[in-house]
mmCIF file of C-alpha atoms in Angstrom:
data_model
loop_
_atom_site.group_PDB
_atom_site.id
_atom_site.type_symbol
_atom_site.label_atom_id
_atom_site.label_comp_id
_atom_site.label_asym_id
_atom_site.label_seq_id
_atom_site.Cartn_x
_atom_site.Cartn_y
_atom_site.Cartn_z
ATOM 1 C CA MET A 1 17.019 -3.328 0.495
ATOM 2 C CA ASN A 2 16.278 -3.327 -3.212
ATOM 3 C CA TYR A 3 14.324 -5.814 -5.321
ATOM 4 C CA LEU A 4 17.348 -7.846 -6.413
ATOM 5 C CA GLU A 5 18.651 -8.068 -2.845
ATOM 6 C CA LEU A 6 15.237 -9.251 -1.628
ATOM 7 C CA ILE A 7 15.151 -11.918 -4.334
ATOM 8 C CA ASN A 8 18.628 -13.132 -3.383
ATOM 9 C CA LYS A 9 17.585 -13.266 0.290
ATOM 10 C CA CYS A 10 14.694 -15.495 -0.740
ATOM 11 C CA LEU A 11 17.025 -17.701 -2.775
ATOM 12 C CA VAL A 12 19.307 -18.134 0.243
ATOM 13 C CA GLU A 13 16.369 -19.092 2.495
ATOM 14 C CA LEU A 14 15.231 -21.614 -0.078
ATOM 15 C CA ASN A 15 18.741 -23.037 -0.535
ATOM 16 C CA TYR A 16 18.872 -21.904 -4.146
ATOM 17 C CA LYS A 17 21.823 -20.348 -5.923
ATOM 18 C CA GLN A 18 21.971 -16.549 -5.780
ATOM 19 C CA VAL A 19 22.339 -14.428 -8.907
ATOM 20 C CA ASN A 20 24.673 -11.553 -9.676
ATOM 21 C CA GLU A 21 22.529 -9.769 -12.246
ATOM 22 C CA PHE A 22 18.802 -9.173 -12.479
ATOM 23 C CA GLU A 23 18.826 -10.539 -16.037
ATOM 24 C CA GLU A 24 19.798 -13.983 -14.670
ATOM 25 C CA LEU A 25 16.348 -14.413 -13.106
ATOM 26 C CA VAL A 26 14.918 -16.565 -15.885
ATOM 27 C CA LYS A 27 13.987 -19.848 -14.181
ATOM 28 C CA ASN A 28 10.397 -20.673 -13.236
ATOM 29 C CA ASP A 29 11.118 -20.398 -9.507
ATOM 30 C CA HIS A 30 12.782 -17.024 -10.089
ATOM 31 C CA LYS A 31 9.628 -15.785 -11.802
ATOM 32 C CA LYS A 32 7.470 -17.186 -8.999
ATOM 33 C CA ILE A 33 9.581 -15.441 -6.362
ATOM 34 C CA LYS A 34 9.350 -12.125 -8.224
ATOM 35 C CA ASN A 35 5.588 -12.407 -8.533
ATOM 36 C CA ILE A 36 5.056 -13.476 -4.921
ATOM 37 C CA LEU A 37 7.291 -10.694 -3.582
ATOM 38 C CA ASN A 38 5.063 -8.184 -5.341
ATOM 39 C CA LEU A 39 1.917 -9.926 -4.132
ATOM 40 C CA ILE A 40 3.055 -9.908 -0.485
ATOM 41 C CA ASN A 41 4.214 -6.303 -0.772
ATOM 42 C CA LYS A 42 0.842 -5.175 -2.132
ATOM 43 C CA GLU A 43 -1.145 -7.227 0.384
ATOM 44 C CA VAL A 44 0.728 -5.797 3.362
ATOM 45 C CA CYS A 45 0.431 -2.232 2.066
ATOM 46 C CA ARG A 46 -3.324 -2.665 1.523
ATOM 47 C CA PHE A 47 -4.515 -4.351 4.704
ATOM 48 C CA ASP A 48 -3.923 -1.538 7.169
ATOM 49 C CA LYS A 49 -3.895 2.253 7.442
ATOM 50 C CA TRP A 50 -0.125 2.639 7.426
ATOM 51 C CA ASN A 51 1.310 6.064 8.226
ATOM 52 C CA PHE A 52 4.095 5.528 5.688
ATOM 53 C CA LEU A 53 1.517 5.493 2.883
ATOM 54 C CA LEU A 54 -0.132 8.807 3.813
ATOM 55 C CA ARG A 55 0.128 11.535 1.189
ATOM 56 C CA LYS A 56 -1.402 15.014 0.749
ATOM 57 C CA GLN A 57 -2.809 16.710 -2.328
ATOM 58 C CA THR A 58 -4.653 20.003 -2.827
ATOM 59 C CA LEU A 59 -7.372 20.347 -5.448
ATOM 60 C CA THR A 60 -9.012 23.560 -6.612
ATOM 61 C CA LEU A 61 -12.793 23.562 -6.869
ATOM 62 C CA PRO A 62 -14.000 26.367 -9.177
ATOM 63 C CA LYS A 63 -16.907 28.491 -8.004
ATOM 64 C CA ASN A 64 -20.425 27.328 -8.845
ATOM 65 C CA THR A 65 -19.087 23.836 -9.543
ATOM 66 C CA GLY A 66 -19.795 20.749 -7.475
ATOM 67 C CA GLU A 67 -17.596 18.125 -9.086
ATOM 68 C CA LEU A 68 -13.970 17.421 -9.980
ATOM 69 C CA ASP A 69 -12.144 14.639 -11.774
ATOM 70 C CA ASN A 70 -10.915 12.170 -9.177
ATOM 71 C CA THR A 71 -7.146 12.459 -9.588
ATOM 72 C CA ILE A 72 -6.366 11.082 -6.125
ATOM 73 C CA PRO A 73 -4.147 7.992 -6.590
ATOM 74 C CA GLY A 74 -5.335 6.163 -3.495
ATOM 75 C CA ARG A 75 -7.884 5.821 -0.704
ATOM 76 C CA ILE A 76 -9.097 9.125 0.731
ATOM 77 C CA ALA A 77 -8.663 9.469 4.490
ATOM 78 C CA LEU A 78 -9.543 13.124 5.108
ATOM 79 C CA VAL A 79 -11.118 16.006 3.187
ATOM 80 C CA LEU A 80 -10.787 19.586 4.446
ATOM 81 C CA ILE A 81 -12.469 22.660 2.954
ATOM 82 C CA ASP A 82 -11.685 25.958 4.701
ATOM 83 C CA GLY A 83 -10.209 23.883 7.526
ATOM 84 C CA VAL A 84 -13.524 22.059 8.045
ATOM 85 C CA LYS A 85 -13.610 18.267 7.835
ATOM 86 C CA HIS A 86 -16.066 16.892 5.290
ATOM 87 C CA GLU A 87 -17.364 13.341 5.775
ATOM 88 C CA TYR A 88 -17.921 10.863 2.973
ATOM 89 C CA TYR A 89 -21.634 10.513 2.111
ATOM 90 C CA GLU A 90 -22.505 7.449 0.050
ATOM 91 C CA ASN A 91 -25.740 8.717 -1.518
ATOM 92 C CA PHE A 92 -24.298 10.592 -4.501
ATOM 93 C CA GLU A 93 -27.787 11.326 -5.828
ATOM 94 C CA LYS A 94 -28.233 13.967 -3.137
ATOM 95 C CA PHE A 95 -25.255 15.856 -4.575
ATOM 96 C CA LEU A 96 -26.680 15.723 -8.082
ATOM 97 C CA MET A 97 -29.811 17.379 -6.654
ATOM 98 C CA ASN A 98 -27.751 19.722 -4.428
ATOM 99 C CA SER A 99 -29.607 18.429 -1.372
ATOM 100 C CA GLN A 100 -26.787 16.647 0.461
ATOM 101 C CA PRO A 101 -26.127 17.070 4.208
ATOM 102 C CA PRO A 102 -23.701 19.862 5.150
ATOM 103 C CA CYS A 103 -19.970 19.209 5.323
ATOM 104 C CA THR A 104 -20.040 16.087 3.167
ATOM 105 C CA TYR A 105 -18.543 14.866 -0.105
ATOM 106 C CA SER A 106 -19.208 11.879 -2.337
ATOM 107 C CA ALA A 107 -18.061 10.124 -5.500
ATOM 108 C CA PHE A 108 -19.669 9.051 -8.756
ATOM 109 C CA ASN A 109 -17.739 7.059 -11.358
ATOM 110 C CA ASP A 110 -14.488 9.014 -11.845
ATOM 111 C CA LYS A 111 -15.764 12.213 -10.211
ATOM 112 C CA LEU A 112 -15.528 13.608 -6.690
ATOM 113 C CA LEU A 113 -18.672 15.470 -5.621
ATOM 114 C CA PHE A 114 -18.640 18.489 -3.295
ATOM 115 C CA PRO A 115 -21.018 21.230 -2.135
ATOM 116 C CA ILE A 116 -21.382 24.117 -4.587
ATOM 117 C CA PHE A 117 -19.754 27.370 -3.427
ATOM 118 C CA ASP A 118 -20.033 30.888 -4.834
ATOM 119 C CA GLU A 119 -16.246 31.226 -4.772
ATOM 120 C CA ALA A 120 -13.333 28.951 -5.651
ATOM 121 C CA LYS A 121 -12.152 26.644 -2.869
ATOM 122 C CA ASN A 122 -8.905 24.821 -2.129
ATOM 123 C CA ILE A 123 -9.653 21.273 -1.039
ATOM 124 C CA GLU A 124 -6.988 19.548 1.053
ATOM 125 C CA ILE A 125 -7.059 15.774 0.722
ATOM 126 C CA ILE A 126 -5.091 13.313 2.823
ATOM 127 C CA TYR A 127 -4.993 9.856 1.284
ATOM 128 C CA TYR A 128 -3.301 6.471 1.419
ATOM 129 C CA THR A 129 -1.368 6.053 -1.807
ATOM 130 C CA ASN A 130 -2.021 3.103 -4.116
ATOM 131 C CA ASN A 131 1.703 2.883 -4.818
ATOM 132 C CA ASN A 132 3.663 0.109 -3.150
ATOM 133 C CA ALA A 133 7.227 0.686 -4.381
ATOM 134 C CA LYS A 134 9.720 3.311 -5.521
ATOM 135 C CA ASP A 135 12.649 3.449 -7.911
ATOM 136 C CA ASN A 136 16.224 4.494 -7.093
ATOM 137 C CA GLN A 137 15.213 8.139 -7.609
ATOM 138 C CA ASP A 138 12.461 7.783 -4.969
ATOM 139 C CA LYS A 139 9.745 8.072 -7.617
ATOM 140 C CA GLU A 140 6.790 6.008 -6.450
ATOM 141 C CA LYS A 141 5.294 3.225 -8.542
ATOM 142 C CA LEU A 142 2.750 0.434 -8.272
ATOM 143 C CA SER A 143 5.084 -2.565 -8.320
ATOM 144 C CA LEU A 144 8.639 -3.778 -7.888
ATOM 145 C CA GLU A 145 9.960 -4.130 -11.435
ATOM 146 C CA ASN A 146 13.645 -3.302 -11.684
ATOM 147 C CA ALA A 147 16.674 -4.431 -9.690
ATOM 148 C CA GLU A 148 17.068 -1.109 -7.831
ATOM 149 C CA ASP A 149 13.378 -0.706 -6.920
ATOM 150 C CA SER A 150 12.446 -0.946 -3.242
ATOM 151 C CA SER A 151 9.280 -1.362 -1.197
ATOM 152 C CA LEU A 152 7.486 1.544 0.476
ATOM 153 C CA ILE A 153 7.395 -0.578 3.632
ATOM 154 C CA PRO A 154 10.058 0.874 5.994
ATOM 155 C CA GLU A 155 13.357 -0.863 5.308
ATOM 156 C CA LEU A 156 13.744 -2.189 8.865
ATOM 157 C CA PHE A 157 10.612 -4.317 8.383
ATOM 158 C CA ALA A 158 10.509 -4.849 4.627
ATOM 159 C CA GLU A 159 13.152 -7.574 4.514
ATOM 160 C CA PRO A 160 11.664 -10.036 7.052
ATOM 161 C CA ILE A 161 8.063 -9.396 5.978
ATOM 162 C CA LEU A 162 8.715 -9.805 2.259
ATOM 163 C CA VAL A 163 11.371 -12.518 2.355
ATOM 164 C CA TYR A 164 9.728 -14.839 4.900
ATOM 165 C CA GLY A 165 6.257 -14.148 3.510
ATOM 166 C CA THR A 166 7.442 -15.027 0.019
ATOM 167 C CA CYS A 167 9.131 -18.240 1.139
ATOM 168 C CA MET A 168 5.940 -19.327 2.935
ATOM 169 C CA ARG A 169 3.771 -18.574 -0.060
ATOM 170 C CA LEU A 170 6.151 -20.281 -2.503
ATOM 171 C CA LYS A 171 6.360 -23.540 -0.554
ATOM 172 C CA ALA A 172 2.791 -23.332 0.833
ATOM 173 C CA ASN A 173 3.370 -26.424 2.969
ATOM 174 C CA PRO A 174 3.121 -26.260 6.799
ATOM 175 C CA GLN A 175 5.068 -29.537 6.912
ATOM 176 C CA HIS A 176 8.102 -27.927 5.275
ATOM 177 C CA VAL A 177 11.075 -27.999 7.652
ATOM 178 C CA LYS A 178 11.408 -24.181 7.698
ATOM 179 C CA PHE A 179 7.746 -23.228 7.400
ATOM 180 C CA SER A 180 7.195 -22.617 11.132
ATOM 181 C CA TYR A 181 10.334 -20.479 11.297
ATOM 182 C CA TRP A 182 9.265 -18.396 8.297
ATOM 183 C CA LEU A 183 5.772 -17.951 9.747
ATOM 184 C CA SER A 184 7.167 -16.866 13.128
ATOM 185 C CA MET A 185 9.613 -14.371 11.631
ATOM 186 C CA TYR A 186 6.956 -12.969 9.287
ATOM 187 C CA ASN A 187 4.427 -12.481 12.085
ATOM 188 C CA ASP A 188 7.031 -10.952 14.427
ATOM 189 C CA ALA A 189 8.111 -8.441 11.784
ATOM 190 C CA LEU A 190 4.510 -7.576 10.943
ATOM 191 C CA ALA A 191 3.650 -7.090 14.621
ATOM 192 C CA ASN A 192 6.698 -4.856 15.077
ATOM 193 C CA LEU A 193 5.713 -2.804 12.044
ATOM 194 C CA ARG A 194 2.209 -2.323 13.419
ATOM 195 C CA SER A 195 3.636 -1.286 16.788
ATOM 196 C CA LYS A 196 6.249 1.132 15.425
ATOM 197 C CA ASN A 197 3.837 2.583 12.867
ATOM 198 C CA LYS A 198 1.567 4.022 15.578
ATOM 199 C CA VAL A 199 2.357 7.633 16.452
ATOM 200 C CA SER A 200 -0.003 7.832 19.433
ATOM 201 C CA ILE A 201 0.126 5.495 22.424
ATOM 202 C CA ASP A 202 -3.682 5.462 22.286
ATOM 203 C CA ALA A 203 -3.595 3.665 18.943
ATOM 204 C CA ALA A 204 -3.075 0.156 20.260
ATOM 205 C CA PRO A 205 -1.503 -2.313 17.821
ATOM 206 C CA ALA A 206 -3.153 -5.594 16.915
ATOM 207 C CA VAL A 207 -1.630 -8.667 15.335
ATOM 208 C CA LYS A 208 -3.026 -10.438 12.267
ATOM 209 C CA LEU A 209 -1.874 -14.018 11.759
ATOM 210 C CA PHE A 210 -1.811 -15.553 8.297
ATOM 211 C CA ARG A 211 -1.542 -19.196 7.291
ATOM 212 C CA TYR A 212 -0.635 -20.224 3.778
#
């Protein structure tokens, strides 16, 4: 479901008139809905380690060099050098003095810090992307902007999470006649996403409840 379709779903839930073209979204409530949809989308993508946000990138570390520009567009989950996992070590000063513990990496400003090797190394990095949306060519982007853009949240769950979450946030009144329904549908969809997102049965899902 694309951005325009999500907006129209929100308009239906709120008993507002739907639009035919993206350019018709000029009223204040239209702008609020657009902004809140993006806010909910980003919040949901950020508050858990979702499998659908995992990406992989390989960096080349030149020999006798212990730092690289941090070009990873997201939160690093795993670093492998020669197939060996390297843990994040917060004390970057140890790297500047080349006295860090073995099999570790760190960060300083816009640099990633690694052990110094006497030969070039390929560094495999698994990360959770900072992007939250994609265009109609599947190119990822930070936000929903154009009519054909869609969320990175799997489509089965994106509609109820984003539409009901947006309606709750827009009205922000538990006394609203549909607020309890929106809250229930939002939480059910979020719980289902957490359940379906787990690959292993050992990764038990948990439910987070939100009140607006």
